[in-house]
Short mmCIF file of C-alpha atoms and ligand atoms in Angstrom, two decimals:
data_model
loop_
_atom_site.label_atom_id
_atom_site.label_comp_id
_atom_site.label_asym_id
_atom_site.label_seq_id
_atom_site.Cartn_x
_atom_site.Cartn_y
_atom_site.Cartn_z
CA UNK C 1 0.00 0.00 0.00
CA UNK C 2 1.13 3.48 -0.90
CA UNK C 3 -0.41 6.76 0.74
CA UNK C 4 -0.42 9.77 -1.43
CA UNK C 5 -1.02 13.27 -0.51
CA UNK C 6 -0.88 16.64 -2.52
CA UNK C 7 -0.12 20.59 -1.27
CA UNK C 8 -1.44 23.27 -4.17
CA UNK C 9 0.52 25.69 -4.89
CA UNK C 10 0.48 28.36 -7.36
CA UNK C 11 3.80 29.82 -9.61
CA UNK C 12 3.59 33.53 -10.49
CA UNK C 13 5.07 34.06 -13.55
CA UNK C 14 7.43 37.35 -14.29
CA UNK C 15 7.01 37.17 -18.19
CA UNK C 16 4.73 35.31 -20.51
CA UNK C 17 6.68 32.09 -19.97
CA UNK C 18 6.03 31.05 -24.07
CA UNK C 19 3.77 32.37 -26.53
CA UNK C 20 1.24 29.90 -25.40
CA UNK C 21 0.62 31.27 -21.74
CA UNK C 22 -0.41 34.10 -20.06
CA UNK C 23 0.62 35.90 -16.72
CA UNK C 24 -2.21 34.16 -14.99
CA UNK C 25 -0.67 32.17 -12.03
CA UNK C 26 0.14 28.59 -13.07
CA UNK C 27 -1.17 25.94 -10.41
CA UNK C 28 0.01 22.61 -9.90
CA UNK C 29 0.82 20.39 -6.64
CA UNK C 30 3.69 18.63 -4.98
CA UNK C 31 3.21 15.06 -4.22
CA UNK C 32 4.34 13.17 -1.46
CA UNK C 33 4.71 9.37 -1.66
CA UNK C 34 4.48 7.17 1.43
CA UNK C 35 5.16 3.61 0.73
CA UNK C 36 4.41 1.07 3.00
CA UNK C 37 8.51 -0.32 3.73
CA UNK C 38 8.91 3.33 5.41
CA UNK C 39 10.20 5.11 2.66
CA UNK C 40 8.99 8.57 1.61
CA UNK C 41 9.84 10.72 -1.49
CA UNK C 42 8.26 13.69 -2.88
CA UNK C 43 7.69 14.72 -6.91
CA UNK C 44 6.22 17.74 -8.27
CA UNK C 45 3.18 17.45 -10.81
CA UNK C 46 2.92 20.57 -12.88
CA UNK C 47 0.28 20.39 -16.10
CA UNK C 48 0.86 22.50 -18.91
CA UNK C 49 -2.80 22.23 -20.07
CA UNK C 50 -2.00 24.86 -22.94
CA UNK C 51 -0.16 21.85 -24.51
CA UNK C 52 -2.85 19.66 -23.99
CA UNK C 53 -2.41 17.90 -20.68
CA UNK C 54 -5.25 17.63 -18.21
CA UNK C 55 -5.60 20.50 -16.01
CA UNK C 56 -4.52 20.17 -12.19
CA UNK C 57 -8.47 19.29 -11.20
CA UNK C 58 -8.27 16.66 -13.23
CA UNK C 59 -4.97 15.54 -12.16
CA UNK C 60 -6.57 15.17 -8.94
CA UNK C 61 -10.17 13.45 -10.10
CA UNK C 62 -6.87 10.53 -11.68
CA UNK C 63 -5.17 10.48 -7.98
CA UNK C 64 -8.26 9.63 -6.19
CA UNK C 65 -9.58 7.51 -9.11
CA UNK C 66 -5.75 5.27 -8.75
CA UNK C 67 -5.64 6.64 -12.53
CA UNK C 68 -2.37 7.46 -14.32
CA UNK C 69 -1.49 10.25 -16.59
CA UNK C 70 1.93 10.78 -18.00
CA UNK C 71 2.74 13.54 -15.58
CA UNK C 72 1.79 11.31 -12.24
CA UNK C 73 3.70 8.33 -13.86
CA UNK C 74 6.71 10.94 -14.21
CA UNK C 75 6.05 12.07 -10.59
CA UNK C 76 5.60 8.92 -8.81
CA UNK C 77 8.78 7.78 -10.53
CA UNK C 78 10.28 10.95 -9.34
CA UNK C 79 9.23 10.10 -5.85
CA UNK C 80 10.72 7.11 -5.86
CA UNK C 81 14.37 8.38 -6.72
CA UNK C 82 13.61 11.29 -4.10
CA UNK C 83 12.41 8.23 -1.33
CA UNK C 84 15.68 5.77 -2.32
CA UNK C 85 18.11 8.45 -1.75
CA UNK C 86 16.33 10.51 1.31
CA UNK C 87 16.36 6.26 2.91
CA UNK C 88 19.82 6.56 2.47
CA UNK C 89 20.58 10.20 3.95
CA UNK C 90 21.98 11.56 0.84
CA UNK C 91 21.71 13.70 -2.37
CA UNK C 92 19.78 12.95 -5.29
CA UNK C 93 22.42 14.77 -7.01
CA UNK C 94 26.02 12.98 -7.82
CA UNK C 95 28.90 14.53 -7.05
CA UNK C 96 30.08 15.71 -10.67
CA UNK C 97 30.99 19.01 -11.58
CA UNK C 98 27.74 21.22 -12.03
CA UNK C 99 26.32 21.62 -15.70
CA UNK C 100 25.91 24.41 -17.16
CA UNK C 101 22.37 25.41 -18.31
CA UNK C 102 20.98 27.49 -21.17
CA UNK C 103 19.57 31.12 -20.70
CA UNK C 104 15.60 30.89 -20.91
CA UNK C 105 14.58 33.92 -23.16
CA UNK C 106 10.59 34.02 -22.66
CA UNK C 107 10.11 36.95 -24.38
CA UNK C 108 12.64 38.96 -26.13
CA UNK C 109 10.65 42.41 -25.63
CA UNK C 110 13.17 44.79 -23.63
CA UNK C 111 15.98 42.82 -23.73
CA UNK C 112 18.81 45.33 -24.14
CA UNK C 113 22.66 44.89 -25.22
CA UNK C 114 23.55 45.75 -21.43
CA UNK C 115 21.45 43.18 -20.61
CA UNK C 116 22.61 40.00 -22.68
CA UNK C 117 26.53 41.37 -21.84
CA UNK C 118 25.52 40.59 -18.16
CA UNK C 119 24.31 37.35 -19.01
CA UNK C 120 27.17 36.57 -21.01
CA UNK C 121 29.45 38.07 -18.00
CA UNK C 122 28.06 35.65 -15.92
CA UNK C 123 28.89 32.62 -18.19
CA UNK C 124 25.87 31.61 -19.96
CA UNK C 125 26.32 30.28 -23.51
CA UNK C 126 23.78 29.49 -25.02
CA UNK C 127 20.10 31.15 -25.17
CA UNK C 128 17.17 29.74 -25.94
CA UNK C 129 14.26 32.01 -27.50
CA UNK C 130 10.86 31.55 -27.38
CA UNK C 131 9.44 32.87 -30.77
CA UNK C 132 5.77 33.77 -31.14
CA UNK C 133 5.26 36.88 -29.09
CA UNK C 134 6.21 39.00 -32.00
CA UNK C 135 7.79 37.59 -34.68
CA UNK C 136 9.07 40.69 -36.30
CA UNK C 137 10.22 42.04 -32.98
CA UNK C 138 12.18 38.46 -33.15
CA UNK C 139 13.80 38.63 -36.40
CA UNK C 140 14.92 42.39 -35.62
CA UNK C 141 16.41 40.74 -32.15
CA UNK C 142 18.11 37.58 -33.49
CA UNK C 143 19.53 39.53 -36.42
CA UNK C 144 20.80 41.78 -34.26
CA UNK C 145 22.55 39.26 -31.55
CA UNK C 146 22.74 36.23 -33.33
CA UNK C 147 25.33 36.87 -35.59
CA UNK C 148 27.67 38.53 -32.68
CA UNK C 149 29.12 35.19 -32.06
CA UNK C 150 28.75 35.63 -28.25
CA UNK C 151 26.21 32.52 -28.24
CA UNK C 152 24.14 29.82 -29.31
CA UNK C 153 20.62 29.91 -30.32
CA UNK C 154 17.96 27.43 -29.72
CA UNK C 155 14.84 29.10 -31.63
CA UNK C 156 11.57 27.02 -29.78
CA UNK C 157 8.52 28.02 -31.89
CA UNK C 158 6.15 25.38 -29.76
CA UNK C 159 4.65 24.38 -33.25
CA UNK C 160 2.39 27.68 -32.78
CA UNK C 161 4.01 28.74 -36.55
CA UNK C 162 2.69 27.05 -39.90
CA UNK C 163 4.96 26.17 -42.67
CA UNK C 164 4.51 29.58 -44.15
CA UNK C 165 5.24 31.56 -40.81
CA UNK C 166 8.17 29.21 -39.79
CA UNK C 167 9.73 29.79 -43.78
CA UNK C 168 9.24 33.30 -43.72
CA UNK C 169 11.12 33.70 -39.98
CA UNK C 170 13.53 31.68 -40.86
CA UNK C 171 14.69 33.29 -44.64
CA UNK C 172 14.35 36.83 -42.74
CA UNK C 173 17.20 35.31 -40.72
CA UNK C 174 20.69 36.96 -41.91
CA UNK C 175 22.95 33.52 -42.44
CA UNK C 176 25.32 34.41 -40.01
CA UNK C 177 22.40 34.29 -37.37
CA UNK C 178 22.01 30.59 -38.73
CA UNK C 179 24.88 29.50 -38.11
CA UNK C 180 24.90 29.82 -34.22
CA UNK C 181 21.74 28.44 -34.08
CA UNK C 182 21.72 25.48 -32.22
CA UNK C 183 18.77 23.87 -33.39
CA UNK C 184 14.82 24.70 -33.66
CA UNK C 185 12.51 23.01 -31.24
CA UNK C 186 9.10 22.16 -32.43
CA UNK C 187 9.18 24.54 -35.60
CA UNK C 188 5.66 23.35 -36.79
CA UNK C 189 3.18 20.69 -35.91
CA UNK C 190 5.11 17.49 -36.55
CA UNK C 191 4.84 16.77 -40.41
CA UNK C 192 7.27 14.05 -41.52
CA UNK C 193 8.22 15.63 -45.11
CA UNK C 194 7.85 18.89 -43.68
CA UNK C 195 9.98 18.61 -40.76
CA UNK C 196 12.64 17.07 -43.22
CA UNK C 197 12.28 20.29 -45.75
CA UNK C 198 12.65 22.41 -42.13
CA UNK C 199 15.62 20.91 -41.89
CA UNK C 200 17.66 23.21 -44.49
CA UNK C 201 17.86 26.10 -41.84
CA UNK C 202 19.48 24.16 -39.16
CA UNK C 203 19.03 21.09 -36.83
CA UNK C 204 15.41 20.32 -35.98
CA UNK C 205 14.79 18.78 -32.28
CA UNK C 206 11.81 17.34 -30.97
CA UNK C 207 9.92 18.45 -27.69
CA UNK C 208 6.06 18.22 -27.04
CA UNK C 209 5.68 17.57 -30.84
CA UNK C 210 6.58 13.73 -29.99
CA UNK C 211 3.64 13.13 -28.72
CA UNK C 212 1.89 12.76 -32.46
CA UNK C 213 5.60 11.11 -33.71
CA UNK C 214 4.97 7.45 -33.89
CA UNK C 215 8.07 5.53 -32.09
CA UNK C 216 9.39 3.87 -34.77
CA UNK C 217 12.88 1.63 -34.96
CA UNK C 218 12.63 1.64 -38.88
CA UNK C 219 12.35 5.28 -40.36
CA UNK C 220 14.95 7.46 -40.09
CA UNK C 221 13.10 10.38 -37.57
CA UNK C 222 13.24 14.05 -39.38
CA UNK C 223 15.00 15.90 -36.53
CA UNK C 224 18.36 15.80 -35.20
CA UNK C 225 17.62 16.66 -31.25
CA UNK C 226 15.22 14.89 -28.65
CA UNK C 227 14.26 17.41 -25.59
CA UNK C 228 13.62 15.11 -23.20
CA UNK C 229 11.67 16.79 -20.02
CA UNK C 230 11.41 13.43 -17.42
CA UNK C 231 8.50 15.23 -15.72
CA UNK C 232 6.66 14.43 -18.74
CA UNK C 233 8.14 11.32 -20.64
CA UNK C 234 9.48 7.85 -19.56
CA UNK C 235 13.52 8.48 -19.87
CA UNK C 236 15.06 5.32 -20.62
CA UNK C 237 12.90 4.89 -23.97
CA UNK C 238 13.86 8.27 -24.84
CA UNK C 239 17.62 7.51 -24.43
CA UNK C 240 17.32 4.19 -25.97
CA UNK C 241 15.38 5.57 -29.34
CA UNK C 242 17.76 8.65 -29.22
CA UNK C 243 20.93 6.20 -29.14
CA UNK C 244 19.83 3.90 -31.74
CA UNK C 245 19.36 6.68 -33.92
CA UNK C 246 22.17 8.55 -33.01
CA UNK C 247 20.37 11.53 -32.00
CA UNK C 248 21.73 14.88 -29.56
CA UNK C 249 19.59 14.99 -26.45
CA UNK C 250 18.87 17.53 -23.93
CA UNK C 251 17.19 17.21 -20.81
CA UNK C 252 14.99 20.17 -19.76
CA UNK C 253 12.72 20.61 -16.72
CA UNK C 254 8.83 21.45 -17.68
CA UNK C 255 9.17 25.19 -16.50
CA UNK C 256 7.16 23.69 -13.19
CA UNK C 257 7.87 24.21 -9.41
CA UNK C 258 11.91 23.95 -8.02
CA UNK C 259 10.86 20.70 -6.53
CA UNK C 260 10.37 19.37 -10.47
CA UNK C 261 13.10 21.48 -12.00
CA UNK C 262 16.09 19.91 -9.44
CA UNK C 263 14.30 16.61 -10.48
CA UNK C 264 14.79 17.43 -13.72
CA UNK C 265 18.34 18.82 -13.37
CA UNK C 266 19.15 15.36 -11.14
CA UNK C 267 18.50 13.25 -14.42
CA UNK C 268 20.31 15.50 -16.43
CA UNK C 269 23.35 15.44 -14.02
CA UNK C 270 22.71 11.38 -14.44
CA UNK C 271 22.99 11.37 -18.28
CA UNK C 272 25.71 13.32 -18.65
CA UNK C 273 27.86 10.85 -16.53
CA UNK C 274 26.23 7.84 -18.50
CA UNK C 275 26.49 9.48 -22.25
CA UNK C 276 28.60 12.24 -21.91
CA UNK C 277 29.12 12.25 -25.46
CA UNK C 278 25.51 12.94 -26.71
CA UNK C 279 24.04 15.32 -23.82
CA UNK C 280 23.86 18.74 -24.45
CA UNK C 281 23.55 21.92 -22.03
CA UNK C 282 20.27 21.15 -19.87
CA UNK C 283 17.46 23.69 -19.44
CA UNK C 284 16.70 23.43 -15.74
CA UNK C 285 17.15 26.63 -14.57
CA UNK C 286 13.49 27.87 -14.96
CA UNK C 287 13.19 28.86 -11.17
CA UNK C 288 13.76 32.77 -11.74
CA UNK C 289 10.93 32.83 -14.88
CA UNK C 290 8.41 33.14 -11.63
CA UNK C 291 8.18 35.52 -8.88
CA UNK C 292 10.82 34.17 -5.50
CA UNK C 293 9.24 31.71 -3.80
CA UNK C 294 10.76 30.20 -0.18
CA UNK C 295 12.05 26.98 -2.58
CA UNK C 296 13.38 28.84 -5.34
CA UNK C 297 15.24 30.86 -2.79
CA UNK C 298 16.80 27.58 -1.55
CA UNK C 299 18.56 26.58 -4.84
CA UNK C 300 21.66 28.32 -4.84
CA UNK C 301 23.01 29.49 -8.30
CA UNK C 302 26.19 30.90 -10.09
CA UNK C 303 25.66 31.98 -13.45
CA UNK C 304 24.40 29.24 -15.50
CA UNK C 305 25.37 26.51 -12.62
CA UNK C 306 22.89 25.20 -9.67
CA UNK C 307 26.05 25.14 -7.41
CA UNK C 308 24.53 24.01 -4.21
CA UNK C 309 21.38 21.51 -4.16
CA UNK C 310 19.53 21.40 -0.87
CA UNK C 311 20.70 18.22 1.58
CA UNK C 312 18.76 14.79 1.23
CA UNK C 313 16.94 13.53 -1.31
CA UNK C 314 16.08 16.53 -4.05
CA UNK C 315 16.12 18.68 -0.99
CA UNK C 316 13.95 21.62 0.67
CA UNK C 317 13.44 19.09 4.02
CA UNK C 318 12.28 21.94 6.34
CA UNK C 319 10.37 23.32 3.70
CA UNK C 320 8.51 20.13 2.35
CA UNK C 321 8.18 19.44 6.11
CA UNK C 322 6.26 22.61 6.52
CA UNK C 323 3.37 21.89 3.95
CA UNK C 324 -0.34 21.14 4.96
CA UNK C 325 -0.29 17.74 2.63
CA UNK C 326 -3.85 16.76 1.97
CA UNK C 327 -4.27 12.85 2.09
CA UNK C 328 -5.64 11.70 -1.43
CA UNK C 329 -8.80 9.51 -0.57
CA UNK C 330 -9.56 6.71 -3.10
CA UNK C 331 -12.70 7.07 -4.51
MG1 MG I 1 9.99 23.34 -26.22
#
C-alpha cells in the first residue's frame, strides 16, 4: 500500500513564460509518496494544459480515481528516486561538476545589449528564444545578436508557426544568425516531409511535438535533437530511441515548481555521466521565470550553474516538512 497526498501551490510568472501562456498564475501540486517499507519521497506534478495535458483538477479526479497520466507516472517515478536516496541520507544529485544550463529567453521584448553582456558576464552560452510573441520584434532581435558570435541559439517556436510563418522567420534570418543556431525546437506541428524540408535552416529537435511522432525503430526520424523533459516522458525509452538513432539529447525541466526542476536537473546530471558524449547543455534553470518563492530561494546558483542543491533527497526538508499535505482519498 502506498499513501499519497498533494499541497497546491500556485507559480507567479514574471514574463509570458512562451507564446502559449499568459501571466495568470500557473497551479500545480507537490506530491508526497508514502510507501508502506517506510520510505517517503516527494515529486512535483505541474500540467501544462496549454499543450494539452489535463488541467490540475483533473490531475486530482486521476489520484483519487488510482488513474495514471503521463505527468503522475513521471512524478511517482520521481518520488521514488527522491524516497531511495532521502532512505539513504543523501543527495539525489552525484557529485560531478555542475552543468551548465541554457539562458531561458521568454520573451525577447526589452531585452537590451547591457542586458545579454551581463548574461554573457556571468557565463551563460547558449540562449534559448521563445518565438511567437512578436515575430518581427524576433527577427529584428536575433539579427541583431545572433550573428555577434557571443552565443548559441535554440529558436523554440512550440509548433504555434505554420509552414509559411516558420519559412518566412527563418529566410528573414541573416545567415550568419544561422549559423549559431543550435537547433529549432518544435518549428511546426510534426509533419514528416515537412519537418525534413525544415531541416535546411538548421538542426530540428523534438519536444512536445513527440507526442503525435509514432516511435518507430525503422524510419529514419526528421529531426536531429530529442528534448527530453522526465516530468513528462518515460527516460530510458527516450535515451534508448535517441541512441539507436544517433540523435543529440537535452534534458529540460517542464518550467514547473523547483521541486520538479532539481528533479529534472538530477537526471540530467545522471545522463551526462552515463552518455557524456551525446548530452547537451540542460534547461533546468526555470526557477527565476516566476516571482521568489521560499524553494526557489533555496537553490543556490552561479551563473548558468545550480552550485549548491539542498541536503537529502532533491532537498527543501524543512520546507517540504512545513506543507499542509492533503491525504488523497480513493474514490
Ligand atoms: Mg519546447
Amino acid at each position: 500500500m502506498i499513501k499519497l497526498s498533494y499541497a497546491l501551490y500556485e507559480l507567479k510568472p514574471l514574463v509570458t513564460p512562451s507564446a502559449l501562456a499568459y501571466l495568470d498564475p500557473r497551479p500545480g501540486a507537490l506530491l508526497k509518496v508514502e510507501w508502506n517499507n517506510g520510505r517517503t519521497g516527494y515529486a512535483d506534478v505541474h500540467p501544462w494544459p496549454e499543450l494539452g495535458d489535463p488541467n490540475m483538477e483533473e490531475q486530482l479526479a486521476f489520484l483519487r480515481k488510482g488513474k495514471i497520466s503521463a505527468l503522475i507516472e513521471q512524478a511517482m517515478w520521481f518520488a521514488q528516486r527522491d524516497a531511495a536516496c532521502r532512505k539513504l541520507k543523501k543527495s539525489l544529485f552525484n557529485g560531478s561538476s555542475p552543468l551548465r544550463n541554457n539562458y531561458i529567453m521568454g520573451n525577447v521584448s526589452g531585452v537590451t545589449m547591457e542586458k545579454l553582456d551581463e548574461i554573457k558576464a556571468s557565463g551563460f552560452q547558449t540562449i534559448k528564444v521563445k518565438v511567437g510573441h512578436d515575430l518581427e520584434e524576433e527577427v529584428k532581435f536575433l539579427n541583431k545578436v545572433g550573428g555577434t558570435g557571443k552565443f548559441m541559439i535554440r529558436l523554440d517556436f512550440n509548433a504555434l508557426a505554420n509552414w509559411q510563418v516558420f519559412e518566412s522567420f527563418m529566410s528573414a534570418l541573416d545567415k550568419k544568425v544561422l549559423s549559431y543556431i543550435e537547433y529549432i525546437e518544435d518549428p511546426i506541428p510534426f509533419d514528416r516531409e515537412a519537418w525534413k524540408e525544415a531541416k535546411r535552416f538548421g538542426k530540428i529537435a523534438i519536444d512536445h511535438q513527440i507526442t503525435r511522432f509514432k516511435w518507430d525503430m525503422v524510419h529514419d526520424p526528421p529531426f536531429d535533437v530529442v528534448i527530453i523533459k522526465p516530468a513528462r516522458q518515460d527516460v530510458d525509452k527516450t535515451v534508448k530511441f535517441a541512441m539507436h538513432w544517433g540523435l543529440r539529447m537535452t534534458v529540460t525541466s517542464s518550467m514547473d515548481h523547483p521541486v520538479g526542476a532539481l528533479h529534472a536537473y538530477s537526471v540530467a546530471q545522471d545522463l551526462a555521466e552515463k552518455h557524456p558524449n551525446i548530452m547537451n547543455e540542460p534547461g533546468c534553470m526555470t526557477q527565476d521565470l516566476y516571482r521568489m518563492n521560499p524553494y526557489a530561494a533555496m537553490i543556490e546558483t552561479q551563473g548558468p550553474y545550480i552550485v549548491k542543491c539542498p541536503t537529502t533527497g532533491v532537498g527543501f526538508d524543512q520546507l517540504l516538512a512545513q506543507e499542509t499535505w492533503n491525504p488523497v482519498t480513493f474514490r
